[in-house]
mmCIF file of C-alpha atoms and ligand atoms in Angstrom:
data_model
loop_
_atom_site.group_PDB
_atom_site.id
_atom_site.type_symbol
_atom_site.label_atom_id
_atom_site.label_comp_id
_atom_site.label_asym_id
_atom_site.label_seq_id
_atom_site.Cartn_x
_atom_site.Cartn_y
_atom_site.Cartn_z
ATOM 1 C CA UNK A 1 7.211 -9.743 -16.180
ATOM 2 C CA UNK A 2 9.921 -7.748 -14.408
ATOM 3 C CA UNK A 3 10.275 -9.023 -10.789
ATOM 4 C CA UNK A 4 9.524 -5.538 -9.413
ATOM 5 C CA UNK A 5 6.136 -5.601 -11.060
ATOM 6 C CA UNK A 6 5.206 -8.833 -9.222
ATOM 7 C CA UNK A 7 6.182 -7.521 -5.796
ATOM 8 C CA UNK A 8 3.132 -7.907 -3.555
ATOM 9 C CA UNK A 9 4.993 -6.918 -0.388
ATOM 10 C CA UNK A 10 3.040 -5.363 2.477
ATOM 11 C CA UNK A 11 5.725 -2.727 2.951
ATOM 12 C CA UNK A 12 8.083 -1.354 1.890
ATOM 13 C CA UNK A 13 5.911 -1.817 -1.152
ATOM 14 C CA UNK A 14 6.377 -1.709 -4.897
ATOM 15 C CA UNK A 15 6.981 1.608 -6.666
ATOM 16 C CA UNK A 16 6.030 2.558 -10.228
ATOM 17 C CA UNK A 17 8.573 1.386 -12.799
ATOM 18 C CA UNK A 18 8.958 4.892 -14.223
ATOM 19 C CA UNK A 19 9.773 6.269 -10.770
ATOM 20 C CA UNK A 20 12.449 3.587 -10.268
ATOM 21 C CA UNK A 21 13.996 4.578 -13.592
ATOM 22 C CA UNK A 22 14.004 8.275 -12.669
ATOM 23 C CA UNK A 23 15.483 7.393 -9.309
ATOM 24 C CA UNK A 24 18.204 5.297 -10.909
ATOM 25 C CA UNK A 25 19.207 8.300 -12.994
ATOM 26 C CA UNK A 26 19.046 10.649 -9.999
ATOM 27 C CA UNK A 27 21.348 8.423 -7.929
ATOM 28 C CA UNK A 28 24.105 9.315 -10.391
ATOM 29 C CA UNK A 29 22.984 12.748 -11.481
ATOM 30 C CA UNK A 30 19.792 14.737 -10.926
ATOM 31 C CA UNK A 31 18.790 16.268 -14.271
ATOM 32 C CA UNK A 32 19.545 19.988 -14.276
ATOM 33 C CA UNK A 33 21.660 19.799 -11.109
ATOM 34 C CA UNK A 34 24.567 17.593 -12.108
ATOM 35 C CA UNK A 35 24.929 15.924 -8.689
ATOM 36 C CA UNK A 36 23.756 12.671 -7.132
ATOM 37 C CA UNK A 37 20.504 13.014 -5.182
ATOM 38 C CA UNK A 38 22.434 11.431 -2.291
ATOM 39 C CA UNK A 39 24.862 14.335 -2.163
ATOM 40 C CA UNK A 40 22.764 17.458 -2.630
ATOM 41 C CA UNK A 41 22.450 19.806 0.334
ATOM 42 C CA UNK A 42 19.096 19.954 2.059
ATOM 43 C CA UNK A 43 19.668 23.731 2.222
ATOM 44 C CA UNK A 44 19.925 24.046 -1.565
ATOM 45 C CA UNK A 45 17.346 25.892 -3.663
ATOM 46 C CA UNK A 46 16.838 22.640 -5.519
ATOM 47 C CA UNK A 47 15.685 20.838 -2.364
ATOM 48 C CA UNK A 48 13.417 23.726 -1.328
ATOM 49 C CA UNK A 49 11.811 23.276 -4.746
ATOM 50 C CA UNK A 50 11.430 19.504 -4.193
ATOM 51 C CA UNK A 51 9.647 20.121 -0.883
ATOM 52 C CA UNK A 52 7.470 22.805 -2.467
ATOM 53 C CA UNK A 53 6.448 20.563 -5.374
ATOM 54 C CA UNK A 54 5.780 17.565 -3.116
ATOM 55 C CA UNK A 55 3.550 19.713 -0.954
ATOM 56 C CA UNK A 56 1.804 21.271 -3.975
ATOM 57 C CA UNK A 57 1.195 17.847 -5.551
ATOM 58 C CA UNK A 58 -0.335 16.473 -2.355
ATOM 59 C CA UNK A 59 -2.515 19.573 -2.024
ATOM 60 C CA UNK A 60 -3.630 19.252 -5.647
ATOM 61 C CA UNK A 61 -4.406 15.522 -5.338
ATOM 62 C CA UNK A 62 -6.486 16.019 -2.191
ATOM 63 C CA UNK A 63 -7.870 19.506 -2.842
ATOM 64 C CA UNK A 64 -6.303 20.646 0.410
ATOM 65 C CA UNK A 65 -6.436 24.344 1.276
ATOM 66 C CA UNK A 66 -4.141 26.665 3.230
ATOM 67 C CA UNK A 67 -5.819 25.799 6.539
ATOM 68 C CA UNK A 68 -3.531 22.745 6.546
ATOM 69 C CA UNK A 69 0.194 22.329 6.935
ATOM 70 C CA UNK A 70 1.782 19.609 4.825
ATOM 71 C CA UNK A 71 4.687 18.249 6.857
ATOM 72 C CA UNK A 72 7.316 15.720 5.828
ATOM 73 C CA UNK A 73 8.559 14.173 9.050
ATOM 74 C CA UNK A 74 10.740 11.274 10.204
ATOM 75 C CA UNK A 75 10.107 8.489 12.689
ATOM 76 C CA UNK A 76 7.485 6.640 10.664
ATOM 77 C CA UNK A 77 3.855 6.159 11.576
ATOM 78 C CA UNK A 78 5.036 4.838 14.944
ATOM 79 C CA UNK A 79 6.324 8.248 15.950
ATOM 80 C CA UNK A 80 2.886 9.686 15.158
ATOM 81 C CA UNK A 81 1.361 7.169 17.620
ATOM 82 C CA UNK A 82 3.258 9.254 20.233
ATOM 83 C CA UNK A 83 3.339 12.740 18.726
ATOM 84 C CA UNK A 84 -0.444 12.903 18.435
ATOM 85 C CA UNK A 85 -1.188 12.249 22.141
ATOM 86 C CA UNK A 86 1.853 14.265 23.316
ATOM 87 C CA UNK A 87 0.388 17.232 21.503
ATOM 88 C CA UNK A 88 -3.324 16.751 22.081
ATOM 89 C CA UNK A 89 -3.853 14.526 25.127
ATOM 90 C CA UNK A 90 -1.201 15.562 27.648
ATOM 91 C CA UNK A 91 -2.853 17.349 30.580
ATOM 92 C CA UNK A 92 -6.408 16.869 29.282
ATOM 93 C CA UNK A 93 -9.229 15.830 31.619
ATOM 94 C CA UNK A 94 -11.338 14.081 28.963
ATOM 95 C CA UNK A 95 -10.311 10.783 27.402
ATOM 96 C CA UNK A 96 -9.537 10.571 23.686
ATOM 97 C CA UNK A 97 -11.600 8.137 21.608
ATOM 98 C CA UNK A 98 -9.623 5.238 20.094
ATOM 99 C CA UNK A 99 -10.626 2.231 18.011
ATOM 100 C CA UNK A 100 -8.871 -1.127 18.098
ATOM 101 C CA UNK A 101 -9.573 -2.605 14.684
ATOM 102 C CA UNK A 102 -6.369 -4.560 14.059
ATOM 103 C CA UNK A 103 -2.637 -4.860 14.545
ATOM 104 C CA UNK A 104 -1.660 -1.267 13.776
ATOM 105 C CA UNK A 105 -4.420 0.577 15.635
ATOM 106 C CA UNK A 106 -3.460 -1.666 18.580
ATOM 107 C CA UNK A 107 0.087 -0.331 18.466
ATOM 108 C CA UNK A 108 -1.204 3.222 18.923
ATOM 109 C CA UNK A 109 -3.015 2.435 22.189
ATOM 110 C CA UNK A 110 -0.144 2.033 24.703
ATOM 111 C CA UNK A 111 1.575 5.119 23.283
ATOM 112 C CA UNK A 112 -1.540 7.201 23.864
ATOM 113 C CA UNK A 113 -1.992 5.780 27.363
ATOM 114 C CA UNK A 114 1.437 7.134 28.320
ATOM 115 C CA UNK A 115 0.085 10.632 27.786
ATOM 116 C CA UNK A 116 -3.425 10.457 29.182
ATOM 117 C CA UNK A 117 -6.726 8.646 29.331
ATOM 118 C CA UNK A 118 -8.217 6.971 26.319
ATOM 119 C CA UNK A 119 -11.617 5.468 25.810
ATOM 120 C CA UNK A 120 -11.638 2.320 23.709
ATOM 121 C CA UNK A 121 -14.790 2.787 21.654
ATOM 122 C CA UNK A 122 -14.671 -0.609 20.026
ATOM 123 C CA UNK A 123 -12.319 -3.558 19.825
ATOM 124 C CA UNK A 124 -12.243 -6.369 17.291
ATOM 125 C CA UNK A 125 -9.833 -8.391 19.447
ATOM 126 C CA UNK A 126 -12.451 -10.937 20.561
ATOM 127 C CA UNK A 127 -13.561 -11.645 17.001
ATOM 128 C CA UNK A 128 -9.957 -11.982 15.760
ATOM 129 C CA UNK A 129 -10.157 -8.776 13.679
ATOM 130 C CA UNK A 130 -12.244 -10.255 10.903
ATOM 131 C CA UNK A 131 -14.536 -7.250 10.654
ATOM 132 C CA UNK A 132 -14.901 -3.547 11.394
ATOM 133 C CA UNK A 133 -17.611 -1.918 13.551
ATOM 134 C CA UNK A 134 -20.867 -0.607 12.089
ATOM 135 C CA UNK A 135 -22.137 2.890 12.942
ATOM 136 C CA UNK A 136 -24.615 1.443 15.459
ATOM 137 C CA UNK A 137 -21.699 -0.003 17.480
ATOM 138 C CA UNK A 138 -19.842 3.293 17.845
ATOM 139 C CA UNK A 139 -20.799 5.859 20.472
ATOM 140 C CA UNK A 140 -18.449 8.778 20.024
ATOM 141 C CA UNK A 141 -17.818 11.162 22.909
ATOM 142 C CA UNK A 142 -18.661 14.740 21.847
ATOM 143 C CA UNK A 143 -16.264 16.030 24.554
ATOM 144 C CA UNK A 144 -13.271 13.921 23.485
ATOM 145 C CA UNK A 145 -10.109 15.892 22.641
ATOM 146 C CA UNK A 146 -9.960 13.816 19.440
ATOM 147 C CA UNK A 147 -10.853 10.541 17.747
ATOM 148 C CA UNK A 148 -8.059 8.298 16.439
ATOM 149 C CA UNK A 149 -8.472 5.438 14.005
ATOM 150 C CA UNK A 150 -6.691 3.578 11.208
ATOM 151 C CA UNK A 151 -8.393 3.770 7.795
ATOM 152 C CA UNK A 152 -6.828 0.569 6.448
ATOM 153 C CA UNK A 153 -5.615 -2.249 8.670
ATOM 154 C CA UNK A 154 -2.651 -3.417 6.617
ATOM 155 C CA UNK A 155 -2.127 -6.751 8.371
ATOM 156 C CA UNK A 156 -5.700 -8.054 8.486
ATOM 157 C CA UNK A 157 -6.840 -6.453 5.223
ATOM 158 C CA UNK A 158 -9.735 -4.428 6.658
ATOM 159 C CA UNK A 159 -10.623 -0.995 5.311
ATOM 160 C CA UNK A 160 -13.188 1.600 6.294
ATOM 161 C CA UNK A 161 -15.213 2.698 3.294
ATOM 162 C CA UNK A 162 -16.637 5.696 5.152
ATOM 163 C CA UNK A 163 -15.406 8.508 7.403
ATOM 164 C CA UNK A 164 -15.953 7.976 11.127
ATOM 165 C CA UNK A 165 -16.700 10.333 13.981
ATOM 166 C CA UNK A 166 -18.430 13.564 14.877
ATOM 167 C CA UNK A 167 -17.717 16.727 12.939
ATOM 168 C CA UNK A 168 -17.111 18.720 16.144
ATOM 169 C CA UNK A 169 -14.381 16.403 17.459
ATOM 170 C CA UNK A 170 -10.981 16.496 15.726
ATOM 171 C CA UNK A 171 -10.639 13.420 13.529
ATOM 172 C CA UNK A 172 -7.186 11.900 13.384
ATOM 173 C CA UNK A 173 -6.434 9.077 11.023
ATOM 174 C CA UNK A 174 -3.483 6.819 10.285
ATOM 175 C CA UNK A 175 -3.742 6.366 6.504
ATOM 176 C CA UNK A 176 -0.317 4.794 6.089
ATOM 177 C CA UNK A 177 -1.477 1.967 3.872
ATOM 178 C CA UNK A 178 -4.170 3.638 1.774
ATOM 179 C CA UNK A 179 -2.999 7.244 1.472
ATOM 180 C CA UNK A 180 -3.500 8.605 -2.068
ATOM 181 C CA UNK A 181 -5.096 5.325 -3.177
ATOM 182 C CA UNK A 182 -8.555 6.873 -3.521
ATOM 183 C CA UNK A 183 -10.186 10.299 -3.231
ATOM 184 C CA UNK A 184 -10.414 11.426 0.380
ATOM 185 C CA UNK A 185 -12.425 14.260 1.857
ATOM 186 C CA UNK A 186 -9.327 15.433 3.710
ATOM 187 C CA UNK A 187 -11.044 18.635 4.827
ATOM 188 C CA UNK A 188 -13.065 16.585 7.319
ATOM 189 C CA UNK A 189 -9.926 15.478 9.173
ATOM 190 C CA UNK A 190 -7.898 17.569 11.598
ATOM 191 C CA UNK A 191 -4.807 15.451 11.159
ATOM 192 C CA UNK A 192 -3.910 12.705 8.705
ATOM 193 C CA UNK A 193 -0.630 10.857 8.781
ATOM 194 C CA UNK A 194 0.878 8.331 6.410
ATOM 195 C CA UNK A 195 4.403 7.071 6.175
ATOM 196 C CA UNK A 196 5.628 6.692 2.601
ATOM 197 C CA UNK A 197 6.728 3.078 2.444
ATOM 198 C CA UNK A 198 3.406 1.390 1.750
ATOM 199 C CA UNK A 199 1.990 3.399 -1.081
ATOM 200 C CA UNK A 200 3.931 6.535 -1.977
ATOM 201 C CA UNK A 201 7.677 6.076 -1.579
ATOM 202 C CA UNK A 202 10.505 4.491 0.388
ATOM 203 C CA UNK A 203 10.810 4.336 4.183
ATOM 204 C CA UNK A 204 12.172 7.437 5.901
ATOM 205 C CA UNK A 205 9.475 10.042 5.442
ATOM 206 C CA UNK A 206 5.988 10.411 6.898
ATOM 207 C CA UNK A 207 3.458 12.843 5.467
ATOM 208 C CA UNK A 208 1.413 14.704 8.096
ATOM 209 C CA UNK A 209 -1.485 16.919 7.069
ATOM 210 C CA UNK A 210 -2.551 19.002 10.024
ATOM 211 C CA UNK A 211 -4.997 21.834 10.450
ATOM 212 C CA UNK A 212 -3.256 24.944 11.768
ATOM 213 C CA UNK A 213 -6.130 25.458 14.200
ATOM 214 C CA UNK A 214 -5.375 22.124 15.905
ATOM 215 C CA UNK A 215 -1.950 23.394 16.957
ATOM 216 C CA UNK A 216 -3.088 26.576 18.705
ATOM 217 C CA UNK A 217 -3.003 25.424 22.326
ATOM 218 C CA UNK A 218 -0.250 22.841 22.277
ATOM 219 C CA UNK A 219 2.060 22.166 25.200
ATOM 220 C CA UNK A 220 5.155 24.379 24.859
ATOM 221 C CA UNK A 221 7.623 22.028 26.514
ATOM 222 C CA UNK A 222 7.822 19.338 23.833
ATOM 223 C CA UNK A 223 11.190 18.509 22.309
ATOM 224 C CA UNK A 224 11.453 20.816 19.302
ATOM 225 C CA UNK A 225 11.798 17.868 16.938
ATOM 226 C CA UNK A 226 8.435 16.497 18.145
ATOM 227 C CA UNK A 227 6.604 19.818 17.988
ATOM 228 C CA UNK A 228 4.405 20.106 14.866
ATOM 229 C CA UNK A 229 4.627 23.904 15.027
ATOM 230 C CA UNK A 230 8.413 23.882 14.940
ATOM 231 C CA UNK A 231 8.360 21.487 11.981
ATOM 232 C CA UNK A 232 5.789 23.646 10.169
ATOM 233 C CA UNK A 233 7.828 26.821 10.690
ATOM 234 C CA UNK A 234 10.930 25.053 9.383
ATOM 235 C CA UNK A 235 9.106 23.863 6.208
ATOM 236 C CA UNK A 236 10.012 20.260 6.994
ATOM 237 C CA UNK A 237 13.679 21.222 7.124
ATOM 238 C CA UNK A 238 14.270 21.583 10.882
ATOM 239 C CA UNK A 239 17.189 19.167 10.793
ATOM 240 C CA UNK A 240 18.606 17.140 7.899
ATOM 241 C CA UNK A 241 15.577 15.534 6.268
ATOM 242 C CA UNK A 242 15.640 12.317 4.191
ATOM 243 C CA UNK A 243 16.264 14.069 0.871
ATOM 244 C CA UNK A 244 16.147 10.876 -1.188
ATOM 245 C CA UNK A 245 12.863 9.650 0.326
ATOM 246 C CA UNK A 246 11.214 13.032 -0.162
ATOM 247 C CA UNK A 247 12.472 13.186 -3.747
ATOM 248 C CA UNK A 248 10.813 9.825 -4.448
ATOM 249 C CA UNK A 249 7.525 10.967 -2.883
ATOM 250 C CA UNK A 250 7.687 13.959 -5.226
ATOM 251 C CA UNK A 251 8.150 11.649 -8.224
ATOM 252 C CA UNK A 252 5.291 9.377 -7.091
ATOM 253 C CA UNK A 253 2.885 12.273 -6.557
ATOM 254 C CA UNK A 254 3.890 13.661 -9.981
ATOM 255 C CA UNK A 255 3.132 10.235 -11.474
ATOM 256 C CA UNK A 256 -0.263 10.177 -9.732
ATOM 257 C CA UNK A 257 -1.147 13.619 -11.049
ATOM 258 C CA UNK A 258 0.203 13.447 -14.584
ATOM 259 C CA UNK A 259 0.477 9.773 -15.595
ATOM 260 C CA UNK A 260 -2.479 8.315 -13.714
ATOM 261 C CA UNK A 261 -4.599 11.486 -13.842
ATOM 262 C CA UNK A 262 -5.606 11.935 -10.199
ATOM 263 C CA UNK A 263 -7.138 9.955 -7.377
ATOM 264 C CA UNK A 264 -10.473 9.149 -9.053
ATOM 265 C CA UNK A 265 -8.536 7.385 -11.798
ATOM 266 C CA UNK A 266 -6.240 5.704 -9.280
ATOM 267 C CA UNK A 267 -9.247 4.455 -7.318
ATOM 268 C CA UNK A 268 -10.835 3.068 -10.475
ATOM 269 C CA UNK A 269 -7.700 1.042 -11.200
ATOM 270 C CA UNK A 270 -7.438 -0.066 -7.568
ATOM 271 C CA UNK A 271 -11.066 -1.223 -7.570
ATOM 272 C CA UNK A 272 -10.493 -3.268 -10.716
ATOM 273 C CA UNK A 273 -7.423 -4.900 -9.136
ATOM 274 C CA UNK A 274 -9.260 -5.735 -5.903
ATOM 275 C CA UNK A 275 -12.245 -7.100 -7.827
ATOM 276 C CA UNK A 276 -9.938 -9.434 -9.766
ATOM 277 C CA UNK A 277 -8.305 -10.806 -6.640
ATOM 278 C CA UNK A 278 -11.396 -11.115 -4.463
ATOM 279 C CA UNK A 279 -13.090 -12.697 -7.476
ATOM 280 C CA UNK A 280 -10.336 -15.330 -7.458
ATOM 281 C CA UNK A 281 -10.960 -16.016 -3.740
ATOM 282 C CA UNK A 282 -14.732 -16.131 -4.067
ATOM 283 C CA UNK A 283 -14.629 -18.334 -7.144
ATOM 284 C CA UNK A 284 -12.381 -20.946 -5.534
ATOM 285 C CA UNK A 285 -15.083 -22.946 -3.704
ATOM 286 C CA UNK A 286 -13.392 -22.299 -0.383
ATOM 287 C CA UNK A 287 -9.898 -23.303 -1.493
ATOM 288 C CA UNK A 288 -8.823 -19.709 -0.807
ATOM 289 C CA UNK A 289 -10.516 -18.163 2.222
ATOM 290 C CA UNK A 290 -10.620 -14.379 2.569
ATOM 291 C CA UNK A 291 -9.975 -13.163 6.128
ATOM 292 C CA UNK A 292 -12.082 -10.036 6.087
ATOM 293 C CA UNK A 293 -15.864 -9.814 6.129
ATOM 294 C CA UNK A 294 -16.970 -8.906 2.616
ATOM 295 C CA UNK A 295 -18.154 -5.333 3.297
ATOM 296 C CA UNK A 296 -14.912 -4.437 5.129
ATOM 297 C CA UNK A 297 -12.503 -5.847 2.551
ATOM 298 C CA UNK A 298 -9.448 -3.733 1.882
ATOM 299 C CA UNK A 299 -8.692 -2.599 -1.644
ATOM 300 C CA UNK A 300 -4.994 -2.491 -0.707
ATOM 301 C CA UNK A 301 -4.234 -5.664 1.270
ATOM 302 C CA UNK A 302 -5.944 -8.915 0.391
ATOM 303 C CA UNK A 303 -5.359 -11.305 3.297
ATOM 304 C CA UNK A 304 -6.416 -14.910 2.959
ATOM 305 C CA UNK A 305 -5.786 -18.458 4.109
ATOM 306 C CA UNK A 306 -5.605 -21.914 2.602
ATOM 307 C CA UNK A 307 -6.867 -25.029 4.336
ATOM 308 C CA UNK A 308 -3.699 -25.730 6.324
ATOM 309 C CA UNK A 309 -0.426 -23.936 7.118
ATOM 310 C CA UNK A 310 1.316 -26.700 5.161
ATOM 311 C CA UNK A 311 -0.668 -25.886 2.038
ATOM 312 C CA UNK A 312 0.039 -22.177 2.576
ATOM 313 C CA UNK A 313 3.744 -22.982 2.670
ATOM 314 C CA UNK A 314 3.461 -24.891 -0.610
ATOM 315 C CA UNK A 315 1.526 -22.003 -2.128
ATOM 316 C CA UNK A 316 4.221 -19.487 -1.132
ATOM 317 C CA UNK A 317 7.015 -21.689 -2.471
ATOM 318 C CA UNK A 318 5.266 -22.270 -5.729
ATOM 319 C CA UNK A 319 4.390 -18.551 -6.079
ATOM 320 C CA UNK A 320 7.990 -17.623 -5.453
ATOM 321 C CA UNK A 321 9.171 -20.031 -8.166
ATOM 322 C CA UNK A 322 6.677 -18.391 -10.532
ATOM 323 C CA UNK A 323 8.235 -14.963 -9.862
ATOM 324 C CA UNK A 324 5.796 -13.548 -7.285
ATOM 325 C CA UNK A 325 7.226 -12.057 -4.109
ATOM 326 C CA UNK A 326 6.059 -10.545 -0.828
ATOM 327 C CA UNK A 327 3.013 -12.802 -0.486
ATOM 328 C CA UNK A 328 3.705 -14.138 3.012
ATOM 329 C CA UNK A 329 1.221 -12.826 5.604
ATOM 330 C CA UNK A 330 2.399 -10.505 8.382
ATOM 331 C CA UNK A 331 4.396 -12.318 11.061
ATOM 332 C CA UNK A 332 1.642 -11.505 13.594
ATOM 333 C CA UNK A 333 -1.000 -13.639 11.851
ATOM 334 C CA UNK A 334 0.636 -15.697 9.093
ATOM 335 C CA UNK A 335 -1.411 -16.820 6.105
ATOM 336 C CA UNK A 336 -1.137 -15.093 2.741
ATOM 337 C CA UNK A 337 -1.369 -11.398 1.980
ATOM 338 C CA UNK A 338 -1.314 -9.832 -1.457
ATOM 339 C CA UNK A 339 -0.713 -6.111 -1.123
ATOM 340 C CA UNK A 340 -1.915 -4.352 -4.235
ATOM 341 C CA UNK A 341 -0.765 -0.797 -3.648
ATOM 342 C CA UNK A 342 -0.966 1.914 -6.323
ATOM 343 C CA UNK A 343 2.155 0.747 -8.156
ATOM 344 C CA UNK A 344 0.869 -2.802 -8.738
ATOM 345 C CA UNK A 345 -0.670 -2.931 -12.207
ATOM 346 C CA UNK A 346 -3.867 -4.693 -13.210
ATOM 347 C CA UNK A 347 -1.923 -7.135 -15.461
ATOM 348 C CA UNK A 348 0.263 -8.074 -12.450
ATOM 349 C CA UNK A 349 -2.830 -8.742 -10.350
ATOM 350 C CA UNK A 350 -4.391 -10.745 -13.191
ATOM 351 C CA UNK A 351 -1.194 -12.783 -13.376
ATOM 352 C CA UNK A 352 -1.526 -13.568 -9.662
ATOM 353 C CA UNK A 353 -5.192 -14.526 -10.037
ATOM 354 C CA UNK A 354 -4.242 -16.854 -12.935
ATOM 355 C CA UNK A 355 -1.477 -18.381 -10.867
ATOM 356 C CA UNK A 356 -3.910 -19.001 -8.004
ATOM 357 C CA UNK A 357 -6.287 -20.773 -10.362
ATOM 358 C CA UNK A 358 -3.447 -22.958 -11.702
ATOM 359 C CA UNK A 359 -2.202 -23.793 -8.227
ATOM 360 C CA UNK A 360 -5.668 -24.898 -7.163
ATOM 361 C CA UNK A 361 -6.136 -27.057 -10.283
ATOM 362 C CA UNK A 362 -2.870 -28.864 -9.605
ATOM 363 C CA UNK A 363 -3.782 -29.909 -6.063
HETATM 364 C C1 PLP B 401 3.096 -0.300 8.534
HETATM 365 C C2 PLP B 401 2.138 0.530 9.341
HETATM 366 C C3 PLP B 401 2.550 1.244 10.494
HETATM 367 C C4 PLP B 401 3.978 1.206 11.020
HETATM 368 O O1 PLP B 401 4.716 2.204 10.424
HETATM 369 P P1 PLP B 401 6.246 2.532 10.725
HETATM 370 O O2 PLP B 401 6.546 3.565 9.697
HETATM 371 O O3 PLP B 401 7.010 1.274 10.564
HETATM 372 O O4 PLP B 401 6.309 3.086 12.089
HETATM 373 C C5 PLP B 401 1.608 2.023 11.138
HETATM 374 N N1 PLP B 401 0.333 2.097 10.702
HETATM 375 C C6 PLP B 401 -0.092 1.425 9.609
HETATM 376 C C7 PLP B 401 -1.520 1.532 9.180
HETATM 377 C C8 PLP B 401 0.790 0.633 8.895
HETATM 378 O O5 PLP B 401 0.369 -0.035 7.816
#
């Protein structure tokens, strides 16, 4: 198999082979334009069309109506950790509701605290982030300016399989590592953000879906670059945007719509992949040990351990020799992590499961 197809990296993640081929062509010459994608003006009609199609594809995939802006911003998910509270928490008397379910939701907390009070509804820190909270453990504040959570904890491999919160409180969700991996009732969220580099493109662009209504009473003294309204008015072209990254997101969303056939189909494939890999863990008699509690297992990031760090090292070396890459766990927790984003195919995941079986038999 082509090395790209065995790339289990947590991020930047693998991209569909057909998109890489189209990108290779576009680096030299974009069909119909005659210029490299790296040298086309962001003020060209061509680029306006790229932004328009990217936005239209995302709207079509999620069934998103005109009540939402689709923004293509810079600064990654990390900048959204700040932009959200700058916009919605600054000067507020009530605390915003936050969850601490793993590494990435933890990174959002200090940024929010710079802007105002937050209430930590639940933290998995004491249990080592092996599980997510149940509904009976969450007491949402109906007066909170908003609720913030992360749908898929990329490092620990924990994923919510339901929507959290109260319908009257704006729901804000970091979907960086599971955006467009499954159908999502986006209309129940006030703001969704997802950088591209896990599931839908290269680093450099972050998709923000935000309800127009949420932006009505924003502070007026924000830097223009960090003001969602300014970005919306500029159609994601306030200053020079990452043309290449946005072009790739357009190609990936086109692939999702036309090659895969939409998010239901994508989710079906993703479920089959996850079932294969978790099946390999569960059938190993404890040789491979899944990190996450079964009901909170992520369909995107399968994090697991072997008996000792030494054996994990041997596993990674042997996997690398067999052509697999990106399997080392996040530097925060170590272990093994197989990220099986949209672009990873079922045959690639089956190849990994077979390899795991072989490795175990040879111990
Ligand atoms: C990787 C990741 C981030 C960090 O994103 P940057 O674009 O590097 O700022 C934030 N949230 C989640 C859920 C992630 O997986």
